[in-house]
PDB file of C-alpha atoms in Angstrom:
ATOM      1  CA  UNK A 423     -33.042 -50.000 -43.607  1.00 52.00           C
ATOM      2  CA  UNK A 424     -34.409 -46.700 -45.024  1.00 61.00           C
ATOM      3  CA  UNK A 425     -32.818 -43.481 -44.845  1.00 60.00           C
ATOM      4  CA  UNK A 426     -35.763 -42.293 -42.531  1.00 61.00           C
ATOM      5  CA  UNK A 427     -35.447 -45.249 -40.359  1.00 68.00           C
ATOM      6  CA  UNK A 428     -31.430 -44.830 -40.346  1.00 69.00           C
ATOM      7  CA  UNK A 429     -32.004 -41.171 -39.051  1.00 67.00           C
ATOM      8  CA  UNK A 430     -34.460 -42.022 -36.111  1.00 72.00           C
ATOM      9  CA  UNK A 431     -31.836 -44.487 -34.709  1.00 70.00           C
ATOM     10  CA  UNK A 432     -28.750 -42.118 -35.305  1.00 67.00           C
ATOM     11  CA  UNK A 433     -30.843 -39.342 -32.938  1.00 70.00           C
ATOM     12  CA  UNK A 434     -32.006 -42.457 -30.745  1.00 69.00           C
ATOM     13  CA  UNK A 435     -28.436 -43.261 -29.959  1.00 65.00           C
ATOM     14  CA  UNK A 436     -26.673 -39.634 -30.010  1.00 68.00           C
ATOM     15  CA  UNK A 437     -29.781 -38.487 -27.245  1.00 69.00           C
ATOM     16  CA  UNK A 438     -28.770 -41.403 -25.245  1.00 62.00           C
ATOM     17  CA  UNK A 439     -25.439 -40.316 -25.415  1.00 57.00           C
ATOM     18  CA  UNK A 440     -26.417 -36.851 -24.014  1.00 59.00           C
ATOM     19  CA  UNK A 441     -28.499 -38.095 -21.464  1.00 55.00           C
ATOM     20  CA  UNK A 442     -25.463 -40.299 -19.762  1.00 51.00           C
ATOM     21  CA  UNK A 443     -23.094 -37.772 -19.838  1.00 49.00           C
ATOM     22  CA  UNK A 444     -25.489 -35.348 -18.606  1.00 48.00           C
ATOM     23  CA  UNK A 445     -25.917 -37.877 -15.550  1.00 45.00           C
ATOM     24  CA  UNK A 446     -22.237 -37.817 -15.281  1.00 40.00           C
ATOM     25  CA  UNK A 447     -20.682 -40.717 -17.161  1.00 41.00           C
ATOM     26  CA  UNK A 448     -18.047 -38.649 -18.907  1.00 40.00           C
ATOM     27  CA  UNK A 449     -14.223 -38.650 -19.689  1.00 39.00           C
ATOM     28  CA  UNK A 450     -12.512 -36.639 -16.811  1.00 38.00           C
ATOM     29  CA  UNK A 451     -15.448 -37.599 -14.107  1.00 39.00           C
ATOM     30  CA  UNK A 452     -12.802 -38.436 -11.014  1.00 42.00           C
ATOM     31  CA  UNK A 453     -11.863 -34.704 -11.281  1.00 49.00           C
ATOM     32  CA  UNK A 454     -14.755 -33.106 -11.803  1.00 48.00           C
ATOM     33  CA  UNK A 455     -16.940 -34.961  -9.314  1.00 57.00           C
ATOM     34  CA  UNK A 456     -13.963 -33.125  -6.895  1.00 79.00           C
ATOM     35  CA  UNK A 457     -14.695 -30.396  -8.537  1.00 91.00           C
ATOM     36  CA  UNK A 458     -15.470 -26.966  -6.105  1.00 95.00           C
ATOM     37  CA  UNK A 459     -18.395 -25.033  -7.539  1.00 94.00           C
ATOM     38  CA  UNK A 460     -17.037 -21.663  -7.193  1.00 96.00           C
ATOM     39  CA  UNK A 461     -19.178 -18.479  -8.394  1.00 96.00           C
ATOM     40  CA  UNK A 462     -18.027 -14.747  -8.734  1.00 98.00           C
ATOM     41  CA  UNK A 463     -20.384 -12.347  -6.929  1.00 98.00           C
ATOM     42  CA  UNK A 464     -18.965  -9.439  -8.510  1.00 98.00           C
ATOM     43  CA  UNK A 465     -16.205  -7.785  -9.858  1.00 98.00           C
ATOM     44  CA  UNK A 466     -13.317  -5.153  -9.521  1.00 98.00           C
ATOM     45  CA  UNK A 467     -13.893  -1.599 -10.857  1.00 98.00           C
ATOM     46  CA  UNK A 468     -11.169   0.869 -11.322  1.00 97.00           C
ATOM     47  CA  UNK A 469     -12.458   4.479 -12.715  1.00 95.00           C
ATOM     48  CA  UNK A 470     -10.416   7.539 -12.614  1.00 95.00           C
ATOM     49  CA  UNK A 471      -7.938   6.348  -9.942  1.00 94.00           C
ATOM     50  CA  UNK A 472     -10.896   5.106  -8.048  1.00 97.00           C
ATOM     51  CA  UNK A 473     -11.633   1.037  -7.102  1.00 98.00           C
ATOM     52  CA  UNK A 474     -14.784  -0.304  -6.268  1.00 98.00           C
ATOM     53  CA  UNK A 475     -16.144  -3.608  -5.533  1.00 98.00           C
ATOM     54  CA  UNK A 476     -19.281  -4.324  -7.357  1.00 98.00           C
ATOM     55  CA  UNK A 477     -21.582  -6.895  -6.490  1.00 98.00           C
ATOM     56  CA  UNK A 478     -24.364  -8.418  -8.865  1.00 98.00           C
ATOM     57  CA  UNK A 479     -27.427  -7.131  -7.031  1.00 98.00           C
ATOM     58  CA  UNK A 480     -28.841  -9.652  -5.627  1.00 98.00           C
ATOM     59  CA  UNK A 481     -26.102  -9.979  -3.395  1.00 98.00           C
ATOM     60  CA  UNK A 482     -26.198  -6.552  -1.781  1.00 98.00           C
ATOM     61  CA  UNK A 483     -28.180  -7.987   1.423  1.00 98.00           C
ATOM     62  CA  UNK A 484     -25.246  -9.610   2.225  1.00 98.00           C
ATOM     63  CA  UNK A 485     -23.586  -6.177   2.629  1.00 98.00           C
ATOM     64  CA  UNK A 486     -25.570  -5.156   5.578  1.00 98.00           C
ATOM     65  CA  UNK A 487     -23.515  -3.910   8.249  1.00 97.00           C
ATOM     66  CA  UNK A 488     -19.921  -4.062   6.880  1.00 98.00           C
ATOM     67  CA  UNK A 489     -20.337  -0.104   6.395  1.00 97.00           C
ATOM     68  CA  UNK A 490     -19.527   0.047  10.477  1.00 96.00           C
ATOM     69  CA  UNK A 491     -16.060  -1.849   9.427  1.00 97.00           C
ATOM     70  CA  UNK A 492     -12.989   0.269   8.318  1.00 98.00           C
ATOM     71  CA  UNK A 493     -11.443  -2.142   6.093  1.00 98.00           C
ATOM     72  CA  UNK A 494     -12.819  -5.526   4.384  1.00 98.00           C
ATOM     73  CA  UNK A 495     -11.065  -8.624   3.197  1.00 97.00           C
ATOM     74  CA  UNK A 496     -11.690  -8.928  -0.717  1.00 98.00           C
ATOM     75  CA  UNK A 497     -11.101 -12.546  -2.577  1.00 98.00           C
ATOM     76  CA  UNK A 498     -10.688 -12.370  -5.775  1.00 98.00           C
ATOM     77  CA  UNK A 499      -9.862 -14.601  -9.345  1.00 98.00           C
ATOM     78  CA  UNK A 500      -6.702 -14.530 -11.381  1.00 98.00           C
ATOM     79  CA  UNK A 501      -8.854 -14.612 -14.486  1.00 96.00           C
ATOM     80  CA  UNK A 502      -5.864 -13.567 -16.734  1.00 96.00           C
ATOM     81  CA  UNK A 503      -3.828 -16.623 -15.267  1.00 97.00           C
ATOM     82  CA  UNK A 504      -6.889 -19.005 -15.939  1.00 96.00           C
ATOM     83  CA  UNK A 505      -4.862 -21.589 -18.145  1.00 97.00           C
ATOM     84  CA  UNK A 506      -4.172 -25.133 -17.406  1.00 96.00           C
ATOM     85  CA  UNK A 507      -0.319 -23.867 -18.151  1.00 97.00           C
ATOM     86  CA  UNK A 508      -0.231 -21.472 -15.466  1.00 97.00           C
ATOM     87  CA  UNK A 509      -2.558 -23.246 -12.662  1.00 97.00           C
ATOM     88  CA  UNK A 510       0.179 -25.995 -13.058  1.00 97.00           C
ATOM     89  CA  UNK A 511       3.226 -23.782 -12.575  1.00 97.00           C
ATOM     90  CA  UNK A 512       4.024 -24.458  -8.948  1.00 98.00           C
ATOM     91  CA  UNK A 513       7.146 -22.313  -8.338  1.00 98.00           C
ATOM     92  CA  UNK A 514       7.931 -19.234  -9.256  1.00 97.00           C
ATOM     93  CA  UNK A 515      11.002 -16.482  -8.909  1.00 96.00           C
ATOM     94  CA  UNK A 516       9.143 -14.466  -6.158  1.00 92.00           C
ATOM     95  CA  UNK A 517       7.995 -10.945  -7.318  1.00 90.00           C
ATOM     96  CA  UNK A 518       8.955 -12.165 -11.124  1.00 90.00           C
ATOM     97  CA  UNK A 519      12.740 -11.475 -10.350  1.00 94.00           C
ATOM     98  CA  UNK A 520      15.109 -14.086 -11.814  1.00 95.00           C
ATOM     99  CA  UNK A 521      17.724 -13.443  -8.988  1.00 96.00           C
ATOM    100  CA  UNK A 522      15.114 -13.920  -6.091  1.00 95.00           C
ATOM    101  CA  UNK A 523      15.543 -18.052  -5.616  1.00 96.00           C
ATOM    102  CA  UNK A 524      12.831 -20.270  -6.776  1.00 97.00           C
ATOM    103  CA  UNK A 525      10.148 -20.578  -4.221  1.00 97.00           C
ATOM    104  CA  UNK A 526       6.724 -22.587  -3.641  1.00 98.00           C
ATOM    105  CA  UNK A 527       3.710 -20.747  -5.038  1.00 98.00           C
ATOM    106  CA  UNK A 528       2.477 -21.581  -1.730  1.00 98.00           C
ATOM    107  CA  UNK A 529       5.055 -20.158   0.058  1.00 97.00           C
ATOM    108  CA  UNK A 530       3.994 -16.586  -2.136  1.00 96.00           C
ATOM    109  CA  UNK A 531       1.509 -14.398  -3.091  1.00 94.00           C
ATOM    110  CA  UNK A 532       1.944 -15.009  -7.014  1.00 96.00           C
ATOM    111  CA  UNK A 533      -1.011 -14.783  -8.996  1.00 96.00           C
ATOM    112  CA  UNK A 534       0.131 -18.071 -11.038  1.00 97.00           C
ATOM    113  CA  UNK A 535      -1.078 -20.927  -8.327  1.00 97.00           C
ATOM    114  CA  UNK A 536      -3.182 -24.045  -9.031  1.00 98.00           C
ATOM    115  CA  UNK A 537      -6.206 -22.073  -7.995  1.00 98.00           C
ATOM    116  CA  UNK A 538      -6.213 -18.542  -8.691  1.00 98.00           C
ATOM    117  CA  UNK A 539      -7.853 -16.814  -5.660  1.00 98.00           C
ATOM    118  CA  UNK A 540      -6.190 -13.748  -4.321  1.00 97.00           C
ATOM    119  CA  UNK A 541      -6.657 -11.974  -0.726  1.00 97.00           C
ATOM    120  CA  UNK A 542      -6.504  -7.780  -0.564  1.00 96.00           C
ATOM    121  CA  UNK A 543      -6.963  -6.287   2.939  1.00 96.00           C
ATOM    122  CA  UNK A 544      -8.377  -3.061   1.996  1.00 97.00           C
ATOM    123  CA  UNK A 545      -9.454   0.126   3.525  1.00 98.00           C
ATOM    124  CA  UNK A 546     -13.052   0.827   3.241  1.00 98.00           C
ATOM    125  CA  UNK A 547     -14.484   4.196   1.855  1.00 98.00           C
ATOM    126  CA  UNK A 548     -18.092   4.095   1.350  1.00 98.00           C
ATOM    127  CA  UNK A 549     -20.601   1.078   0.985  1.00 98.00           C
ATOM    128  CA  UNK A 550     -23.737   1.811  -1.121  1.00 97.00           C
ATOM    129  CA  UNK A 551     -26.296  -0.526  -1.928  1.00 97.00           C
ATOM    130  CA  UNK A 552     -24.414  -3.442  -4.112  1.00 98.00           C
ATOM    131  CA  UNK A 553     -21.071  -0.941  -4.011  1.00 98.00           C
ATOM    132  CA  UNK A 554     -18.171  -0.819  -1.974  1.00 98.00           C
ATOM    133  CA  UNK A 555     -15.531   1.878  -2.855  1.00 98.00           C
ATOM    134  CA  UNK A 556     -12.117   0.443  -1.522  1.00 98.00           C
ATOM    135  CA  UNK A 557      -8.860   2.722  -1.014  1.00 97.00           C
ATOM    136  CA  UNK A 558      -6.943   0.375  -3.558  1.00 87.00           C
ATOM    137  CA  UNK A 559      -6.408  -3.061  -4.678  1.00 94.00           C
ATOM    138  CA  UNK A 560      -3.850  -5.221  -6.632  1.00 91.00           C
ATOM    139  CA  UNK A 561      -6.498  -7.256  -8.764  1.00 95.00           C
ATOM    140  CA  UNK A 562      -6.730  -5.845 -12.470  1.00 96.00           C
ATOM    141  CA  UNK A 563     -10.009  -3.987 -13.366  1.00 97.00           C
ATOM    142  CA  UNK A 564     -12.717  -6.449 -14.357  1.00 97.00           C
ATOM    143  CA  UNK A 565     -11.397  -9.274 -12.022  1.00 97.00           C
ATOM    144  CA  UNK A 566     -13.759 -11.849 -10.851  1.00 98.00           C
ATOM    145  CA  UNK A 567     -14.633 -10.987  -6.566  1.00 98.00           C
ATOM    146  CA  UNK A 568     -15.506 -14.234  -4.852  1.00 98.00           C
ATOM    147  CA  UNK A 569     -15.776 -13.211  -1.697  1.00 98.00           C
ATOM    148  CA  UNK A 570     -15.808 -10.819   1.291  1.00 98.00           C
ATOM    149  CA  UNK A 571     -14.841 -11.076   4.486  1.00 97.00           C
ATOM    150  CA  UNK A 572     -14.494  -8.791   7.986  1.00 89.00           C
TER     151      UNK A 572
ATOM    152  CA  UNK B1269     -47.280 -37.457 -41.555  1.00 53.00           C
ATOM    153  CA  UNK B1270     -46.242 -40.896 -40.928  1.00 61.00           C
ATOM    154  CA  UNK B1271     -45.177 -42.637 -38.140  1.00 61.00           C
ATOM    155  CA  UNK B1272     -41.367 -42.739 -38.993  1.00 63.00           C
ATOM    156  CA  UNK B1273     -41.612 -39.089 -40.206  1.00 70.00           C
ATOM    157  CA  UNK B1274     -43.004 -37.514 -37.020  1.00 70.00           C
ATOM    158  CA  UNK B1275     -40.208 -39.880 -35.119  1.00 68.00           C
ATOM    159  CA  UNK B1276     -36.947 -37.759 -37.367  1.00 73.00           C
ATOM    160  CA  UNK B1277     -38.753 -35.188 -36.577  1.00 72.00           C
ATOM    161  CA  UNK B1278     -39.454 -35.193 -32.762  1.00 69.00           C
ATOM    162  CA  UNK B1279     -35.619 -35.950 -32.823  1.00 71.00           C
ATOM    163  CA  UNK B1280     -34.209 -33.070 -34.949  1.00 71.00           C
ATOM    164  CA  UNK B1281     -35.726 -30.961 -32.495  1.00 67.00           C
ATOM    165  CA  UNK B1282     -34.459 -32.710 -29.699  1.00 70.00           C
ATOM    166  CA  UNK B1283     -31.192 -32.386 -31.239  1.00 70.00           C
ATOM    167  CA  UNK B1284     -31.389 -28.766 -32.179  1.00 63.00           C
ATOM    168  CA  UNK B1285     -32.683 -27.843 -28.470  1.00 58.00           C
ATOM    169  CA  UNK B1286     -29.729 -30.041 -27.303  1.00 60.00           C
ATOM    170  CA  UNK B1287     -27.182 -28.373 -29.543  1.00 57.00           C
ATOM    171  CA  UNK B1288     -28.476 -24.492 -29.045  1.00 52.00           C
ATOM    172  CA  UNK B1289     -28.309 -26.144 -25.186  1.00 49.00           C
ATOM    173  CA  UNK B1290     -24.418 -26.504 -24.889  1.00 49.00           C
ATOM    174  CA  UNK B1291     -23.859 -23.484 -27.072  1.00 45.00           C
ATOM    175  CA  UNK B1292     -24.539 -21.803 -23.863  1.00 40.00           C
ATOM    176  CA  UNK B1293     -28.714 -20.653 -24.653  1.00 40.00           C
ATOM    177  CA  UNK B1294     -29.709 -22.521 -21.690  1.00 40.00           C
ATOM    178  CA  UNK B1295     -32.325 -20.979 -18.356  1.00 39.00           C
ATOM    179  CA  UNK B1296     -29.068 -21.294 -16.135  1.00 39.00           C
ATOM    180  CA  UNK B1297     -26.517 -20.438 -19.012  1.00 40.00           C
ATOM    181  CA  UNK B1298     -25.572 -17.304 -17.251  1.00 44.00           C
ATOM    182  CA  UNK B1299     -24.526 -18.594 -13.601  1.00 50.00           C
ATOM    183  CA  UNK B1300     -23.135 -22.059 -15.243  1.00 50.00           C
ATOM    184  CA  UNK B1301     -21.234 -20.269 -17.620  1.00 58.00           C
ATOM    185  CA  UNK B1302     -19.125 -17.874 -15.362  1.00 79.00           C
ATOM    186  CA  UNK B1303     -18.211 -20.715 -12.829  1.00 91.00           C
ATOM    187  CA  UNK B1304     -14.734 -20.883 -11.913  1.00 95.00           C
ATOM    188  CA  UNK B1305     -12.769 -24.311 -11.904  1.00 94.00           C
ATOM    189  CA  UNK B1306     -11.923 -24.477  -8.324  1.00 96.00           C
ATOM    190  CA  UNK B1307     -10.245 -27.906  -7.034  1.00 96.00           C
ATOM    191  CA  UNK B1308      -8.883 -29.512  -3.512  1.00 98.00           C
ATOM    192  CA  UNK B1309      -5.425 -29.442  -2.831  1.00 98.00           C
ATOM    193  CA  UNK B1310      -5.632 -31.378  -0.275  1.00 98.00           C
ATOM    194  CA  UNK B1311      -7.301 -31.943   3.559  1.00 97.00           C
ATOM    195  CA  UNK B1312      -7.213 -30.601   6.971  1.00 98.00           C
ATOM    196  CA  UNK B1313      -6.205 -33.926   9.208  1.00 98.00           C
ATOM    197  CA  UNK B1314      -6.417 -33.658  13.369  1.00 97.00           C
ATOM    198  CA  UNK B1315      -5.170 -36.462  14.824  1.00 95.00           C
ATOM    199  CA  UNK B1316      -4.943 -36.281  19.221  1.00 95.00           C
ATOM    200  CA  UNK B1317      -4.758 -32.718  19.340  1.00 94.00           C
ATOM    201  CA  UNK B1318      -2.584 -32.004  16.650  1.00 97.00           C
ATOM    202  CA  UNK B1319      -3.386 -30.237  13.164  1.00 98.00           C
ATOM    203  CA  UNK B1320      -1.850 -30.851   9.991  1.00 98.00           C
ATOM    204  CA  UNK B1321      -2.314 -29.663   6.594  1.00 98.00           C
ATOM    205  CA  UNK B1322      -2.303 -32.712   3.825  1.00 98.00           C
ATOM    206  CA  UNK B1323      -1.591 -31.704   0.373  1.00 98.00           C
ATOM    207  CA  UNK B1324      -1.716 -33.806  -2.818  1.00 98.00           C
ATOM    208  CA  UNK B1325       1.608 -35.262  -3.177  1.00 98.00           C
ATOM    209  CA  UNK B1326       1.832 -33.644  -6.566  1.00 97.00           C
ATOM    210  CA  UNK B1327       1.769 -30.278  -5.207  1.00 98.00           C
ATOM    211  CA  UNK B1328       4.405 -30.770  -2.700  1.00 98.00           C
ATOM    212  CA  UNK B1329       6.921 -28.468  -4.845  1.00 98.00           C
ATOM    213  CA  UNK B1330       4.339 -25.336  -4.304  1.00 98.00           C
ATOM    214  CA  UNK B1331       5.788 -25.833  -0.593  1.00 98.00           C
ATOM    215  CA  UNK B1332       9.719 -25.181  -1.189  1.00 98.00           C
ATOM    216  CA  UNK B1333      11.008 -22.541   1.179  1.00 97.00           C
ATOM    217  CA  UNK B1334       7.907 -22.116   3.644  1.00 98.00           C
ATOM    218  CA  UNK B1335       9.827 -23.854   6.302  1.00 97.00           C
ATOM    219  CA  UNK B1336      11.381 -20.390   6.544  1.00 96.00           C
ATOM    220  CA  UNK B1337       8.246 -18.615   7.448  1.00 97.00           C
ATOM    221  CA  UNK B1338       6.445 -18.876  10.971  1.00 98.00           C
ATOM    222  CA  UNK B1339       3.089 -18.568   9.606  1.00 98.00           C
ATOM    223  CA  UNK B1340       0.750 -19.713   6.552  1.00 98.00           C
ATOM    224  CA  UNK B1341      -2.346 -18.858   5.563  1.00 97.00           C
ATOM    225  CA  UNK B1342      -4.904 -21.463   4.722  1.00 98.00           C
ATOM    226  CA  UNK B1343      -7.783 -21.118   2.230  1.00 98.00           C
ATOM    227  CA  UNK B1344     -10.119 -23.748   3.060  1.00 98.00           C
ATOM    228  CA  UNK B1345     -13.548 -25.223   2.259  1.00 98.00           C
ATOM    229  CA  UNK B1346     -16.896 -25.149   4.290  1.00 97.00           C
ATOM    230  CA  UNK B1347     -18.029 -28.508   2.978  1.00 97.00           C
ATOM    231  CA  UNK B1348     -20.684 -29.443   5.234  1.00 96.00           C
ATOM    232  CA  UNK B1349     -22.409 -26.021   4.444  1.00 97.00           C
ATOM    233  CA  UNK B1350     -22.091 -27.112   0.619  1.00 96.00           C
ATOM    234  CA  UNK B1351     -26.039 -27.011  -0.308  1.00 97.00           C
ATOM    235  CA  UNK B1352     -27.932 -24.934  -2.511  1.00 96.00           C
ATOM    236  CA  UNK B1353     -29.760 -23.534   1.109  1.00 97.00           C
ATOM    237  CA  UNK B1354     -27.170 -22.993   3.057  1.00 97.00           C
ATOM    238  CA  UNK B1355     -25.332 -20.802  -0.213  1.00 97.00           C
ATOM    239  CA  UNK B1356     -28.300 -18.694  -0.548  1.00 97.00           C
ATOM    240  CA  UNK B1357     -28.305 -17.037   3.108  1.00 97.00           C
ATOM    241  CA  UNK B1358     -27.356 -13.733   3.077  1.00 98.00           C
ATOM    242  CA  UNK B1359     -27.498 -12.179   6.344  1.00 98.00           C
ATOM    243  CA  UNK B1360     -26.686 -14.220   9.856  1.00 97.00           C
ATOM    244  CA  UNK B1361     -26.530 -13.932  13.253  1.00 96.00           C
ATOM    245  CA  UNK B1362     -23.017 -13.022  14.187  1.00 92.00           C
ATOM    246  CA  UNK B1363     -21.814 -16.180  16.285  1.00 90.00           C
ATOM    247  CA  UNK B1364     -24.678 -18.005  15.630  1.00 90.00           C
ATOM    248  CA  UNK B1365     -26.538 -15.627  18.469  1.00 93.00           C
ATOM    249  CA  UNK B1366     -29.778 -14.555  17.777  1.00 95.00           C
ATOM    250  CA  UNK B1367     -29.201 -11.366  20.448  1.00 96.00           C
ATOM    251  CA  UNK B1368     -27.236 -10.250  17.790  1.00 95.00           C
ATOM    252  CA  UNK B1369     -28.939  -8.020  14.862  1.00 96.00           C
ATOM    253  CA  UNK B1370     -28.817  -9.203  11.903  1.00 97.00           C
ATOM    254  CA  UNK B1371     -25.970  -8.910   9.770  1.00 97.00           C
ATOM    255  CA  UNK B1372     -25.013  -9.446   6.203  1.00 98.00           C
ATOM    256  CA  UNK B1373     -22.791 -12.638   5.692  1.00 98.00           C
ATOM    257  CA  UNK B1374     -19.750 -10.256   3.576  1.00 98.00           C
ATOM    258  CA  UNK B1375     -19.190  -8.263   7.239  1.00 97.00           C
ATOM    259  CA  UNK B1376     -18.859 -11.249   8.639  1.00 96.00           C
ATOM    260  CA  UNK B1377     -16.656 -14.627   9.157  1.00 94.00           C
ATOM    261  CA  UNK B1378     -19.344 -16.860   9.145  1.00 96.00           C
ATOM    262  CA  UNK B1379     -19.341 -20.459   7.378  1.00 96.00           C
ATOM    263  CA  UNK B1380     -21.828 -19.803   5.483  1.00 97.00           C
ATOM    264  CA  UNK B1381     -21.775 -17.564   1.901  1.00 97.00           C
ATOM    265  CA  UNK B1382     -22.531 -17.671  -1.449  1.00 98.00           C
ATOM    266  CA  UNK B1383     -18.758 -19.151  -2.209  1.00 98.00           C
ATOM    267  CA  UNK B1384     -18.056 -21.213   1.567  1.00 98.00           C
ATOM    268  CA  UNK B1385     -14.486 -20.205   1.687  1.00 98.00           C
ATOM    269  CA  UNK B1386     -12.207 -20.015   5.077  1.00 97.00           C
ATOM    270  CA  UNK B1387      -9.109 -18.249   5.661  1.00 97.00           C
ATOM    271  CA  UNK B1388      -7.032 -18.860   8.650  1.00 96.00           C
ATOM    272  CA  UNK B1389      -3.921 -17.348   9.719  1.00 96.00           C
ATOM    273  CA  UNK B1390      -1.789 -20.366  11.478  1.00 97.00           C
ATOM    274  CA  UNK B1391       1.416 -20.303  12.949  1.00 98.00           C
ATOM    275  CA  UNK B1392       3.811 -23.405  11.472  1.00 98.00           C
ATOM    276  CA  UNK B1393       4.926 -25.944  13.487  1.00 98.00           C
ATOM    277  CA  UNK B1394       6.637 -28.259  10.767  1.00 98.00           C
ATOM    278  CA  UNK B1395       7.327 -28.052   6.932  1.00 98.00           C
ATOM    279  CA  UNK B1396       7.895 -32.322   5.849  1.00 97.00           C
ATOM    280  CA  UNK B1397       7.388 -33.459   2.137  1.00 97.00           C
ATOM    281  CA  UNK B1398       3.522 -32.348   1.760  1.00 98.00           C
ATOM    282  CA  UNK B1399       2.413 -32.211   4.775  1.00 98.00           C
ATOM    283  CA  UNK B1400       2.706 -28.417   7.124  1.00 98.00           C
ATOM    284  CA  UNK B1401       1.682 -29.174  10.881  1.00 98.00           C
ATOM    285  CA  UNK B1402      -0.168 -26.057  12.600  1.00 98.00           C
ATOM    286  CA  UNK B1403      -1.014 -24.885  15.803  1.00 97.00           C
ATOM    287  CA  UNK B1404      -4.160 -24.949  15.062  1.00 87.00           C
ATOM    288  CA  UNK B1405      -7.324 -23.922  12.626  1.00 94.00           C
ATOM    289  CA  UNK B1406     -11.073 -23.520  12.870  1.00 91.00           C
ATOM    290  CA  UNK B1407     -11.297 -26.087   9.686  1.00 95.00           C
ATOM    291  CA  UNK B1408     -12.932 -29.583  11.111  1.00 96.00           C
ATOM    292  CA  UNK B1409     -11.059 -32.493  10.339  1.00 97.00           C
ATOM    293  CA  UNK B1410     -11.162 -33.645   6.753  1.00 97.00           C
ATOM    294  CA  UNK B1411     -12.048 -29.952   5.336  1.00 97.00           C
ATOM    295  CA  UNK B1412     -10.999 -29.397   1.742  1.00 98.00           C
ATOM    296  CA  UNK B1413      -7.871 -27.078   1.363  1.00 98.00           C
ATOM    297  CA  UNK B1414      -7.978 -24.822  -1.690  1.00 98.00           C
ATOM    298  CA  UNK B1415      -5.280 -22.784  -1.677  1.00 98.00           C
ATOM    299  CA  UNK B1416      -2.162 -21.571   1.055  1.00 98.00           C
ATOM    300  CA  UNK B1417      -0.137 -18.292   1.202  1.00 97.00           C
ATOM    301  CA  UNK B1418       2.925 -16.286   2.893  1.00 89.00           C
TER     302      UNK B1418
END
C-alpha cells in the first residue's frame, strides 16, 4: 500500500468514526440520551450595590407584562459549583456550619446539589427592555439565569 | 492531480473542518457551548389519587432529615412541551385564554419557556427510603424531577 493510499483510508475510517458518534453511538450514551437540555437566558449583574437580571435580547418579549408584578421568581446556575465533585456531594452541614447536623441537600438550600439551580424571590424595581433591576439576590455576579417566573 | 491525490485531499479538509468543528468554531458553537448539564433525579408517579415523588435510589441520602419539614419544593420538567416550537414561544395567553392579552411567558407560570421548568410548593405526606408522598402537584404522572428544596 502507498503512503497516499494509507492516508485516504486513515481519513476514511477516522470520518466514519465522527459520523457515528455524531449520530450518538458514544461512550456515556445512557446518560446523555437522559440528558435535560438546559440553556441560560441571561445572567446576574451586580454594579455599585445594584442587581439586575439581564437577559440576552432576544428574550426580552418574554418580559412583557411582568413590570405590573412587584416581585419575580429568578432561577438561576451554581456555575462556581459546576464539578462532577460537588454535583455528587449529597449532604451537607446546613449553612456550612460543622455543628449544624448533616442534612440532605434536598432537604436545603445549598448551592452544592446534583443540579445546581437556585430559586430567589425578589422584589422588583424597574423592568426595561431585556433588564430587570431586582432589590437583591444571593447568586454571585455573572451567574447563569435560567428562568423567570411570577 | 490524480485520483488518489484529490481523495487525501478532499479528506484533510474534511478533517480540518471536523477538528476546527469540536474546537468550538461551529454556526451553533455559541448556544451549544453554554448549555448546562441538567439530569433527572427521578419521576412524578400518581397512582389512585395519590402523588409521590420517585427519586433515583442513589440519591436517596440528599433526603436525610426532610421528614422534619411539612413542605418541599419540587423542581420539575415540562417534558411533553420539550420541542424546539414549543421552547421558542415567548408570550402566551395567561391560562391558556385567549380573552386574556397577551403576556410574556417570564410573568407568567405557564408550561411553556425557553428552559420548561416547574416549581411547586407541596405539603409532605411521607418521607420512606426515596420516595416523598405529596398532597398533590400540577406535574402529570411520569414528569421528570430535577431538583427538590426546604
Amino acid at each position: 500500500m502507498n503512503k497516499k493510499n494509507r492516508f485516504g483510508w486513515t481519513a476514511l475510517i477516522l470520518m466514519s468514526a465522527y459520523f457515528l458518534t455524531s449520530m450518538g453511538f458514544s461512550v456515556g450514551e445512557t446518560r446523555e440520551s437522559q440528558a435535560l437540555n438546559l440553556y441560560p437566558i441571561g445572567k446576574v449583574a451586580k454594579e455599585k450595590g445594584r442587581t439586575f437580571i439581564v437577559l440576552d435580547p432576544k428574550y426580552a418579549p418574554g418580559l412583557l407584562g411582568l413590570d405590573r408584578f412587584s416581585h419575580v421568581t429568578v432561577l438561576y446556575w451554581f456555575d462556581r459549583n459546576d464539578t462532577p465533585q460537588k454535583r455528587a456531594i449529597l449532604q451537607v452541614h446546613p449553612r456550612g456550619n460543622p455543628k449544624n447536623p448533616l442534612r440532605g441537600v434536598f432537604a436545603t438550600h445549598s448551592p452544592v446539589r446534583p443540579n445546581l439551580i437556585g430559586v430567589s424571590r425578589c422584589r422588583i424595581i424597574s423592568v426595561q427592555e431585556n433588564v430587570i433591576e431586582v432589590e437583591g439576590i444571593d447568586a454571585f455576579d455573572g451567574s447563569p439565569v435560567i428562568d423567570l417566573k411570577n
